[in-house]
Short mmCIF file of C-alpha atoms and ligand atoms in Angstrom, two decimals:
data_model
loop_
_atom_site.label_atom_id
_atom_site.label_comp_id
_atom_site.label_asym_id
_atom_site.label_seq_id
_atom_site.Cartn_x
_atom_site.Cartn_y
_atom_site.Cartn_z
CA MET A 97 -11.39 10.64 21.08
CA PHE A 98 -13.45 7.77 19.92
CA SER A 99 -13.94 4.51 21.78
CA ASN A 100 -15.13 1.17 20.72
CA PRO A 101 -18.99 0.49 20.89
CA ARG A 102 -20.18 -0.83 24.28
CA GLY A 103 -20.01 -4.58 24.46
CA THR A 104 -17.19 -4.91 21.90
CA LYS A 105 -13.44 -5.31 22.53
CA ASP A 106 -10.24 -4.80 20.81
CA ILE A 107 -8.09 -7.88 20.74
CA LEU A 108 -4.68 -6.49 21.40
CA PRO A 109 -1.30 -7.93 20.41
CA ASP A 110 -0.68 -9.18 23.93
CA GLU A 111 -3.77 -11.38 23.63
CA ILE A 112 -3.81 -12.33 20.04
CA GLY A 113 -1.29 -15.32 20.65
CA TYR A 114 -4.06 -17.08 22.49
CA TRP A 115 -6.50 -16.62 19.63
CA HIS A 116 -4.06 -17.99 17.11
CA ARG A 117 -3.41 -20.91 19.26
CA ILE A 118 -7.12 -21.72 19.77
CA GLU A 119 -7.81 -21.37 16.05
CA LYS A 120 -4.84 -23.60 15.11
CA VAL A 121 -5.67 -26.33 17.62
CA ALA A 122 -9.30 -26.17 16.45
CA HIS A 123 -8.42 -26.62 12.73
CA GLN A 124 -6.11 -29.56 13.68
CA VAL A 125 -8.54 -31.38 15.92
CA PHE A 126 -11.56 -30.74 13.52
CA SER A 127 -9.64 -32.13 10.68
CA ALA A 128 -8.86 -35.34 12.62
CA TYR A 129 -12.66 -35.85 12.82
CA ASN A 130 -13.10 -35.13 9.20
CA TYR A 131 -14.63 -31.73 9.49
CA GLN A 132 -14.39 -29.08 6.87
CA GLU A 133 -14.65 -25.29 7.30
CA LEU A 134 -17.65 -23.35 5.96
CA ARG A 135 -17.73 -19.57 5.96
CA THR A 136 -21.11 -17.87 5.76
CA PRO A 137 -21.80 -14.06 5.61
CA ILE A 138 -22.01 -12.18 8.85
CA PHE A 139 -25.50 -10.93 8.10
CA GLU A 140 -28.45 -13.00 6.88
CA SER A 141 -32.24 -12.43 6.43
CA THR A 142 -33.89 -11.79 9.74
CA GLN A 143 -36.43 -14.51 8.98
CA LEU A 144 -33.72 -17.14 8.95
CA PHE A 145 -33.14 -16.51 12.68
CA GLU A 146 -36.75 -15.97 13.60
CA ARG A 147 -37.69 -19.22 12.07
CA SER A 148 -34.80 -21.31 13.40
CA ILE A 149 -34.07 -19.97 16.91
CA GLY A 150 -37.72 -19.29 17.52
CA ASN A 151 -39.78 -16.28 18.36
CA GLN A 152 -40.11 -16.74 22.04
CA THR A 153 -36.45 -16.77 22.80
CA ASP A 154 -34.13 -14.24 24.46
CA ILE A 155 -32.13 -13.95 21.30
CA VAL A 156 -34.95 -13.21 18.88
CA GLU A 157 -37.05 -11.16 21.39
CA LYS A 158 -34.26 -8.94 22.78
CA GLU A 159 -30.81 -9.51 21.43
CA MET A 160 -30.70 -9.31 17.68
CA TYR A 161 -28.96 -6.60 15.70
CA THR A 162 -31.67 -6.10 13.08
CA PHE A 163 -31.72 -3.37 10.46
CA LEU A 164 -33.20 -2.44 7.11
CA ASP A 165 -30.69 -2.00 4.34
CA LYS A 166 -31.13 0.64 1.57
CA GLY A 167 -33.18 -1.91 -0.42
CA ASN A 168 -35.60 -2.22 2.58
CA ARG A 169 -34.59 -5.79 3.30
CA SER A 170 -34.67 -6.79 6.91
CA LEU A 171 -31.19 -8.15 7.77
CA THR A 172 -29.72 -9.37 11.04
CA LEU A 173 -26.08 -9.65 12.21
CA ARG A 174 -25.85 -13.38 12.91
CA PRO A 175 -26.44 -14.15 16.65
CA GLU A 176 -25.27 -17.78 16.20
CA GLY A 177 -23.73 -20.00 13.62
CA THR A 178 -26.02 -23.02 13.21
CA ALA A 179 -28.87 -21.39 11.20
CA PRO A 180 -26.41 -19.91 8.62
CA VAL A 181 -24.67 -23.24 8.27
CA VAL A 182 -28.04 -25.05 7.66
CA ARG A 183 -29.18 -22.37 5.23
CA SER A 184 -25.95 -22.83 3.27
CA TYR A 185 -26.06 -26.60 3.50
CA ILE A 186 -29.52 -26.57 1.93
CA GLN A 187 -28.99 -23.88 -0.57
CA ASN A 188 -25.75 -25.40 -1.89
CA GLY A 189 -27.07 -28.91 -2.00
CA LEU A 190 -24.36 -30.25 0.39
CA HIS A 191 -26.82 -32.89 1.46
CA LYS A 192 -26.53 -34.47 -2.02
CA GLN A 193 -22.76 -34.79 -1.88
CA GLN A 194 -22.48 -36.96 1.22
CA GLN A 195 -24.73 -38.88 3.60
CA VAL A 196 -23.09 -37.19 6.55
CA SER A 197 -21.68 -33.65 6.17
CA LYS A 198 -19.32 -32.33 8.91
CA LEU A 199 -18.89 -28.59 8.87
CA TYR A 200 -17.24 -26.08 11.12
CA TYR A 201 -17.15 -22.36 11.41
CA CYS A 202 -15.24 -19.55 13.23
CA GLY A 203 -16.20 -16.00 13.48
CA PRO A 204 -17.94 -13.13 15.20
CA MET A 205 -21.55 -13.35 16.43
CA PHE A 206 -23.69 -10.40 17.65
CA ARG A 207 -26.19 -10.28 20.48
CA TYR A 208 -27.49 -7.18 22.25
CA GLU A 209 -26.79 -8.43 25.77
CA ARG A 210 -25.87 -6.67 28.88
CA PRO A 211 -22.07 -6.64 28.76
CA GLN A 212 -20.20 -8.15 31.71
CA ALA A 213 -17.18 -10.39 32.20
CA GLY A 214 -17.22 -13.09 29.53
CA ARG A 215 -20.25 -11.56 27.97
CA TYR A 216 -19.99 -9.21 24.92
CA ARG A 217 -22.19 -7.88 22.18
CA GLN A 218 -19.75 -8.93 19.47
CA PHE A 219 -18.06 -12.24 20.55
CA HIS A 220 -16.59 -15.07 18.64
CA GLN A 221 -17.63 -18.65 18.31
CA ILE A 222 -16.06 -21.69 16.88
CA GLY A 223 -18.61 -24.41 16.26
CA VAL A 224 -19.26 -27.70 14.47
CA GLU A 225 -22.27 -29.14 12.83
CA CYS A 226 -22.62 -32.84 11.96
CA LEU A 227 -25.52 -33.29 9.54
CA GLY A 228 -27.10 -36.56 8.32
CA SER A 229 -26.80 -39.03 11.30
CA ALA A 230 -29.61 -39.85 13.78
CA LEU A 231 -27.39 -42.35 15.63
CA PRO A 232 -26.16 -41.61 19.19
CA PHE A 233 -22.62 -42.22 17.84
CA ALA A 234 -22.82 -38.77 16.31
CA ASP A 235 -23.84 -37.20 19.55
CA ALA A 236 -21.04 -39.04 21.42
CA GLU A 237 -18.46 -38.06 18.72
CA THR A 238 -19.50 -34.43 18.82
CA ILE A 239 -19.12 -34.24 22.63
CA ALA A 240 -15.88 -36.21 22.56
CA LEU A 241 -14.64 -33.78 19.86
CA GLY A 242 -15.32 -30.85 22.23
CA VAL A 243 -13.56 -32.60 25.10
CA HIS A 244 -10.66 -33.48 22.95
CA LEU A 245 -10.29 -29.92 21.68
CA PHE A 246 -10.28 -28.41 25.21
CA ASP A 247 -7.79 -31.11 26.51
CA GLU A 248 -5.53 -30.26 23.49
CA LEU A 249 -5.74 -26.56 24.52
CA GLY A 250 -4.84 -27.53 28.01
CA LEU A 251 -8.05 -26.29 29.48
CA SER A 252 -8.45 -28.39 32.60
CA ASP A 253 -11.16 -28.64 35.25
CA LEU A 254 -14.02 -28.49 32.75
CA SER A 255 -17.27 -30.55 33.17
CA VAL A 256 -19.68 -31.85 30.74
CA ASN A 257 -23.42 -31.48 31.58
CA ILE A 258 -25.88 -33.41 29.53
CA ASN A 259 -29.52 -33.88 29.19
CA SER A 260 -32.25 -35.00 26.81
CA VAL A 261 -35.22 -32.68 25.99
CA GLY A 262 -37.15 -35.36 23.97
CA CYS A 263 -38.73 -35.19 20.60
CA SER A 264 -42.10 -34.23 19.13
CA VAL A 265 -43.52 -37.41 20.51
CA CYS A 266 -42.59 -37.08 24.22
CA ARG A 267 -42.08 -33.27 24.45
CA PRO A 268 -45.85 -32.55 25.08
CA VAL A 269 -45.67 -35.07 28.01
CA ILE A 270 -42.57 -33.46 29.39
CA GLU A 271 -44.08 -29.90 29.07
CA GLU A 272 -47.31 -30.96 30.63
CA ARG A 273 -45.60 -32.40 33.63
CA LEU A 274 -43.45 -29.41 34.09
CA LYS A 275 -46.44 -27.01 33.85
CA GLN A 276 -48.19 -28.99 36.49
CA TYR A 277 -45.20 -28.72 38.79
CA LEU A 278 -44.66 -25.01 38.13
CA SER A 279 -48.22 -23.86 38.18
CA SER A 280 -48.58 -23.33 41.83
CA ASN A 281 -45.61 -21.03 41.93
CA LEU A 282 -46.32 -19.15 38.77
CA SER A 283 -46.86 -15.83 40.46
CA ALA A 284 -43.31 -15.99 42.05
CA LEU A 285 -41.60 -16.53 38.70
CA CYS A 286 -40.36 -13.66 36.55
CA GLU A 287 -42.30 -11.95 33.73
CA ASP A 288 -40.43 -13.87 30.96
CA CYS A 289 -41.08 -17.20 32.62
CA ASN A 290 -44.81 -16.39 32.84
CA ALA A 291 -44.86 -15.37 29.21
CA ARG A 292 -43.39 -18.74 28.37
CA PHE A 293 -45.37 -20.85 30.60
CA GLU A 294 -48.16 -21.69 28.03
CA SER A 295 -46.31 -22.02 24.73
CA ARG A 296 -42.69 -22.76 25.76
CA PRO A 297 -42.66 -24.18 29.26
CA LEU A 298 -39.36 -25.97 28.93
CA ARG A 299 -37.60 -22.73 28.16
CA ILE A 300 -38.42 -21.47 31.64
CA LEU A 301 -35.73 -23.82 32.90
CA ASP A 302 -33.18 -21.72 31.01
CA CYS A 303 -34.06 -18.66 33.04
CA LYS A 304 -31.05 -17.22 34.85
CA LYS A 305 -32.82 -14.87 37.24
CA PRO A 306 -32.00 -15.57 40.85
CA GLN A 307 -35.56 -15.18 41.97
CA CYS A 308 -36.72 -18.11 39.80
CA GLN A 309 -34.04 -20.57 40.69
CA PRO A 310 -35.48 -22.01 43.96
CA TYR A 311 -38.52 -23.16 41.98
CA PHE A 312 -36.53 -25.35 39.72
CA SER A 313 -34.62 -27.40 42.24
CA ALA A 314 -37.06 -30.27 42.34
CA ILE A 315 -38.52 -30.33 38.83
CA PRO A 316 -39.90 -33.66 37.53
CA ASN A 317 -37.10 -35.74 35.90
CA ILE A 318 -37.37 -35.37 32.19
CA ARG A 319 -35.90 -38.80 31.68
CA ASP A 320 -39.01 -40.40 33.27
CA SER A 321 -41.14 -38.84 30.52
CA LEU A 322 -38.94 -39.58 27.49
CA CYS A 323 -40.52 -41.91 24.82
CA GLN A 324 -38.87 -45.18 24.28
CA ALA A 325 -36.88 -44.10 21.30
CA CYS A 326 -35.53 -41.00 22.95
CA ASN A 327 -34.75 -43.01 26.15
CA ASP A 328 -32.83 -45.58 24.18
CA HIS A 329 -30.90 -42.83 22.34
CA PHE A 330 -29.99 -41.20 25.55
CA SER A 331 -28.96 -44.50 27.30
CA SER A 332 -26.77 -45.39 24.32
CA LEU A 333 -25.19 -41.92 24.27
CA LEU A 334 -24.34 -42.13 27.98
CA GLU A 335 -23.00 -45.69 27.47
CA TYR A 336 -20.63 -44.51 24.64
CA LEU A 337 -19.42 -41.52 26.60
CA ALA A 338 -18.60 -43.72 29.57
CA GLU A 339 -16.79 -46.17 27.31
CA LEU A 340 -14.72 -43.27 25.91
CA GLY A 341 -13.77 -42.19 29.38
CA ILE A 342 -15.70 -38.92 29.26
CA GLU A 343 -16.97 -37.81 32.64
CA PHE A 344 -20.37 -36.14 32.58
CA ASN A 345 -23.10 -35.04 34.81
CA ILE A 346 -26.77 -35.49 33.93
CA ASN A 347 -28.47 -32.05 34.48
CA PRO A 348 -32.27 -32.32 34.08
CA ARG A 349 -32.42 -28.49 33.88
CA LEU A 350 -30.32 -28.20 30.80
CA VAL A 351 -32.70 -27.25 28.02
CA ARG A 352 -30.70 -24.56 26.25
CA GLY A 353 -32.10 -21.23 25.03
CA LEU A 354 -32.95 -21.95 21.44
CA ASP A 355 -36.00 -23.63 19.96
CA TYR A 356 -34.49 -26.05 17.62
CA TYR A 357 -32.94 -28.60 20.04
CA SER A 358 -34.40 -32.19 20.32
CA ARG A 359 -33.07 -35.13 22.33
CA THR A 360 -29.50 -34.39 23.49
CA THR A 361 -28.46 -31.01 24.90
CA PHE A 362 -25.08 -30.49 26.51
CA GLU A 363 -22.87 -27.79 27.87
CA ILE A 364 -19.23 -27.76 28.92
CA ILE A 365 -18.63 -25.55 31.91
CA SER A 366 -15.65 -24.12 33.79
CA ASP A 367 -15.55 -22.91 37.37
CA LYS A 368 -12.96 -20.47 36.27
CA LEU A 369 -15.48 -18.34 34.43
CA GLY A 370 -17.56 -17.00 37.31
CA ALA A 371 -21.19 -16.23 36.49
CA GLN A 372 -20.78 -16.82 32.72
CA ASN A 373 -19.60 -20.47 33.34
CA ALA A 374 -20.53 -22.03 30.08
CA ILE A 375 -17.68 -22.31 27.54
CA CYS A 376 -19.45 -24.58 25.02
CA GLY A 377 -22.99 -25.40 24.33
CA GLY A 378 -24.70 -27.73 21.88
CA GLY A 379 -27.12 -30.48 21.16
CA ARG A 380 -29.15 -32.36 18.54
CA TYR A 381 -31.42 -30.60 16.25
CA ASP A 382 -33.36 -33.21 14.16
CA THR A 383 -36.04 -30.96 12.79
CA LEU A 384 -34.16 -27.72 11.79
CA VAL A 385 -33.07 -28.66 8.25
CA GLU A 386 -36.59 -29.50 7.33
CA LYS A 387 -37.95 -26.49 9.00
CA LEU A 388 -35.74 -24.27 6.84
CA GLY A 389 -36.81 -26.01 3.65
CA GLY A 390 -34.38 -28.89 3.27
CA PRO A 391 -34.86 -32.63 3.43
CA ALA A 392 -35.50 -34.18 6.80
CA THR A 393 -31.98 -34.39 8.13
CA PRO A 394 -31.00 -35.27 11.75
CA ALA A 395 -28.10 -33.25 13.05
CA VAL A 396 -26.03 -32.46 16.07
CA GLY A 397 -23.47 -29.70 16.92
CA PHE A 398 -21.91 -27.39 19.38
CA ALA A 399 -20.34 -23.85 19.56
CA PHE A 400 -17.89 -22.60 22.01
CA GLY A 401 -17.04 -18.99 22.97
CA VAL A 402 -13.50 -17.97 22.12
CA GLU A 403 -13.34 -15.03 24.50
CA ARG A 404 -14.30 -17.40 27.37
CA ALA A 405 -11.62 -19.82 26.27
CA VAL A 406 -9.07 -16.95 26.34
CA ILE A 407 -10.16 -15.95 29.78
CA ILE A 408 -9.44 -19.49 31.06
CA LEU A 409 -6.14 -19.89 29.16
CA ARG A 410 -4.92 -16.42 30.47
CA GLU A 411 -5.66 -17.57 34.03
CA LEU A 412 -3.74 -20.76 33.46
CA GLU A 413 -0.65 -19.22 32.05
CA ASP A 414 1.45 -16.08 32.19
CA ALA A 415 0.80 -13.74 29.36
CA LEU A 416 2.14 -15.24 26.21
CA GLN A 417 5.07 -13.17 25.04
CA THR A 418 4.41 -11.44 21.66
CA LYS A 419 6.70 -13.09 19.09
CA ALA A 420 10.00 -11.23 18.90
CA PRO A 421 11.97 -10.67 15.67
CA ASN A 422 14.91 -13.06 15.69
CA LEU A 423 17.27 -10.43 14.38
CA PHE A 424 17.48 -6.67 14.85
CA ILE A 425 19.68 -4.61 12.45
CA ALA A 426 21.45 -1.70 14.02
CA PRO A 427 22.99 0.42 11.25
CA LEU A 428 25.13 3.45 12.01
CA GLY A 429 25.33 6.28 9.50
CA GLU A 430 23.15 7.19 6.50
CA ASN A 431 24.70 4.89 3.89
CA GLN A 432 24.77 1.90 6.23
CA ARG A 433 21.08 2.56 7.04
CA THR A 434 20.06 2.49 3.38
CA LYS A 435 22.12 -0.64 2.76
CA SER A 436 20.65 -2.17 5.84
CA PHE A 437 17.04 -1.54 4.47
CA TYR A 438 17.99 -3.67 1.41
CA ILE A 439 19.61 -6.46 3.55
CA LEU A 440 16.52 -6.44 5.76
CA ASN A 441 14.30 -7.13 2.65
CA GLU A 442 16.62 -10.06 1.50
CA LEU A 443 16.65 -11.66 4.91
CA ARG A 444 12.97 -11.57 5.25
CA ARG A 445 12.58 -13.23 1.79
CA ALA A 446 14.86 -15.89 3.15
CA GLY A 447 12.38 -16.47 6.02
CA ILE A 448 14.22 -14.69 8.80
CA GLN A 449 11.97 -12.66 11.15
CA CYS A 450 13.84 -9.40 11.38
CA GLU A 451 13.47 -5.64 12.16
CA MET A 452 15.80 -2.70 11.82
CA ASP A 453 16.10 0.65 13.57
CA TYR A 454 14.00 3.33 11.98
CA THR A 455 14.97 6.21 14.36
CA SER A 456 18.63 6.94 13.61
CA GLY A 457 19.47 6.40 17.23
CA SER A 458 22.99 5.76 18.71
CA LEU A 459 24.34 2.28 18.93
CA LYS A 460 23.41 2.29 22.63
CA ALA A 461 19.85 3.28 21.79
CA GLN A 462 19.44 0.68 19.11
CA LEU A 463 20.79 -2.17 21.42
CA LYS A 464 18.24 -1.05 23.95
CA GLN A 465 15.50 -1.36 21.25
CA ALA A 466 16.84 -4.80 20.30
CA ASN A 467 16.37 -5.84 24.04
CA ARG A 468 12.92 -4.47 24.16
CA TYR A 469 12.02 -6.63 21.22
CA ARG A 470 13.70 -9.59 22.99
CA SER A 471 15.41 -10.33 19.73
CA GLU A 472 17.98 -13.02 19.88
CA TYR A 473 20.63 -11.43 17.65
CA THR A 474 21.60 -7.87 16.67
CA LEU A 475 23.55 -7.14 13.50
CA ILE A 476 25.70 -4.10 13.94
CA PHE A 477 26.64 -2.36 10.69
CA GLY A 478 28.80 0.79 11.09
CA GLU A 479 31.01 2.70 8.66
CA GLU A 480 34.16 0.75 9.55
CA GLU A 481 32.31 -2.57 8.89
CA ALA A 482 30.89 -1.32 5.66
CA GLN A 483 34.47 -0.45 4.47
CA ARG A 484 35.57 -3.97 5.23
CA GLU A 485 32.36 -5.45 3.80
CA VAL A 486 31.44 -7.23 6.95
CA ALA A 487 28.79 -6.88 9.73
CA ILE A 488 28.91 -7.81 13.36
CA LEU A 489 26.47 -10.40 14.67
CA LYS A 490 25.89 -10.09 18.36
CA LYS A 491 24.14 -12.70 20.40
CA MET A 492 22.11 -10.78 22.82
CA ILE A 493 21.98 -13.35 25.66
CA ASN A 494 25.75 -13.55 26.18
CA GLY A 495 27.23 -10.75 24.13
CA ASP A 496 29.20 -13.11 21.85
CA GLN A 497 30.10 -11.49 18.64
CA VAL A 498 31.28 -12.78 15.19
CA GLU A 499 32.11 -10.91 12.02
CA VAL A 500 30.22 -12.14 8.94
CA PRO A 501 31.19 -11.12 5.44
CA LEU A 502 28.30 -9.33 3.72
CA ASP A 503 28.27 -11.60 0.72
CA GLN A 504 27.85 -14.65 2.96
CA LEU A 505 25.32 -12.90 5.33
CA VAL A 506 22.01 -14.47 4.10
CA ASP A 507 23.32 -18.04 4.07
CA TYR A 508 25.14 -17.56 7.45
CA LEU A 509 21.99 -16.13 9.11
CA VAL A 510 19.70 -18.68 7.64
CA LYS A 511 22.01 -21.47 9.03
CA THR A 512 22.50 -19.90 12.37
CA ILE A 513 19.10 -18.51 13.14
CA ASN A 514 17.04 -21.44 11.80
CA GLN A 515 19.22 -23.86 13.77
CA GLN A 516 17.83 -22.49 16.94
P1 ATP B 842 -25.06 -18.21 28.19
O1 ATP B 842 -25.85 -19.03 28.95
O2 ATP B 842 -23.66 -17.77 28.79
O3 ATP B 842 -25.80 -16.92 27.78
P2 ATP B 842 -25.73 -19.26 25.73
O4 ATP B 842 -26.50 -20.50 26.06
O5 ATP B 842 -26.48 -18.14 25.28
O6 ATP B 842 -24.64 -18.93 26.84
P3 ATP B 842 -24.85 -20.40 23.15
O7 ATP B 842 -25.84 -19.63 22.40
O8 ATP B 842 -25.02 -21.82 23.37
O9 ATP B 842 -24.63 -19.66 24.53
O10 ATP B 842 -23.42 -20.14 22.72
C1 ATP B 842 -22.30 -21.00 22.88
C2 ATP B 842 -21.12 -20.38 23.62
O11 ATP B 842 -20.90 -19.10 23.08
C3 ATP B 842 -21.43 -20.14 25.02
O12 ATP B 842 -21.19 -21.32 25.85
C4 ATP B 842 -20.46 -18.99 25.36
O13 ATP B 842 -19.13 -19.57 25.57
C5 ATP B 842 -20.41 -18.29 24.11
N1 ATP B 842 -21.28 -17.10 24.23
C6 ATP B 842 -22.57 -16.98 24.13
N2 ATP B 842 -23.04 -15.65 24.25
C7 ATP B 842 -21.88 -14.95 24.49
C8 ATP B 842 -21.64 -13.49 24.72
N3 ATP B 842 -22.67 -12.69 24.66
N4 ATP B 842 -20.36 -13.17 24.93
C9 ATP B 842 -19.37 -13.99 24.89
N5 ATP B 842 -19.53 -15.39 24.63
C10 ATP B 842 -20.78 -15.75 24.48
MG1 MG B 843 -27.07 -16.47 26.29
#
């Protein structure tokens, strides 16, 4: 007996309906905002992630699935989607086609984390990247898009947390003030926090360890240390969001776990998710494109976790019923079974979702099967019907039966079943 690798999961038929719905709504909403899908490989060169996400991050230090291929190249299963999108954007010259490129992606990501509820080693993200605009409209639109998407999915009780982490001008000031504040308690903070204190002090605020939390409660307000341009950007963004009717909390601790963020960071959280409460995270990354070898291009984006969206949807609704065939064909006798096999094919070609008995059971057993499928109609086709060139169509909900001549069967069923 084999089982799936730790931290992965099978998405079984009783769950897949949620996935299809999330993907469909995402495609629709993204297209209303003029986004186009981009698909990149599942593995990339390891350096791409080291350079973009940053060396002193949980992802690069501990979580990457990195391996040498048979040609001795160091490759990594993508832990996130932004770096691959930016790599592709530069490599394919998408920046030359339009001033602003809006790209989205869907697919599996890989992080070697401790598996728990809502946290997997292979998980799925759907994300958007808006490249080419430095205006706070782009940030506001991106956040509004996330909120719109979750509204459309019926995910309620979500809250938007937002912050600004400044830019290369004010970041040193922000970091210095934070270091001063944390320095007296350094010995009480965890090993990771200590390791980050000198070179990446802001990252400390992303630490999730309970022992460190009390020391973050009264950190200096980042907003007071922002440069004028960052402060103006942040104020405009908040104004636009308020005008759009989007509620938000300013969370001065929200710094996000990747190196590339500048100015805006945000997260959408749900209290239905327990400890892993973030469903969506994102922010602005104005230096990443240049850092990866492209022209200086301001950008903003987010990614949300599909597994976590499914957890919330499942809590809100009873299990989605798997889609039943509309029609079940119950033949009796060898010749009728063969003939039914061809009828089945014809009906499917005509767009009718149907199934037939493949077990040669009795009529009773076959009707039981039809009920188990929750199919709306059963077509009974025995020897006597075959002789008269008809079949009996039985409506399962009330047992009503009609005889349909075989040569009119397809037309009749298309009319009857598609009228539902
Ligand atoms: P967390 O704080 O939960 O670790 P994160 O900040 O690492 O999240 P991001 O890198 O911003 O997450 O990814 C965006 C979204 O992807 C998260 O909000 C979450 O919904 C989802 N996600 C991230 N890591 C995992 C995982 N290991 N398993 C399932 N979903 C995940
Ligand atoms: Mg994480």
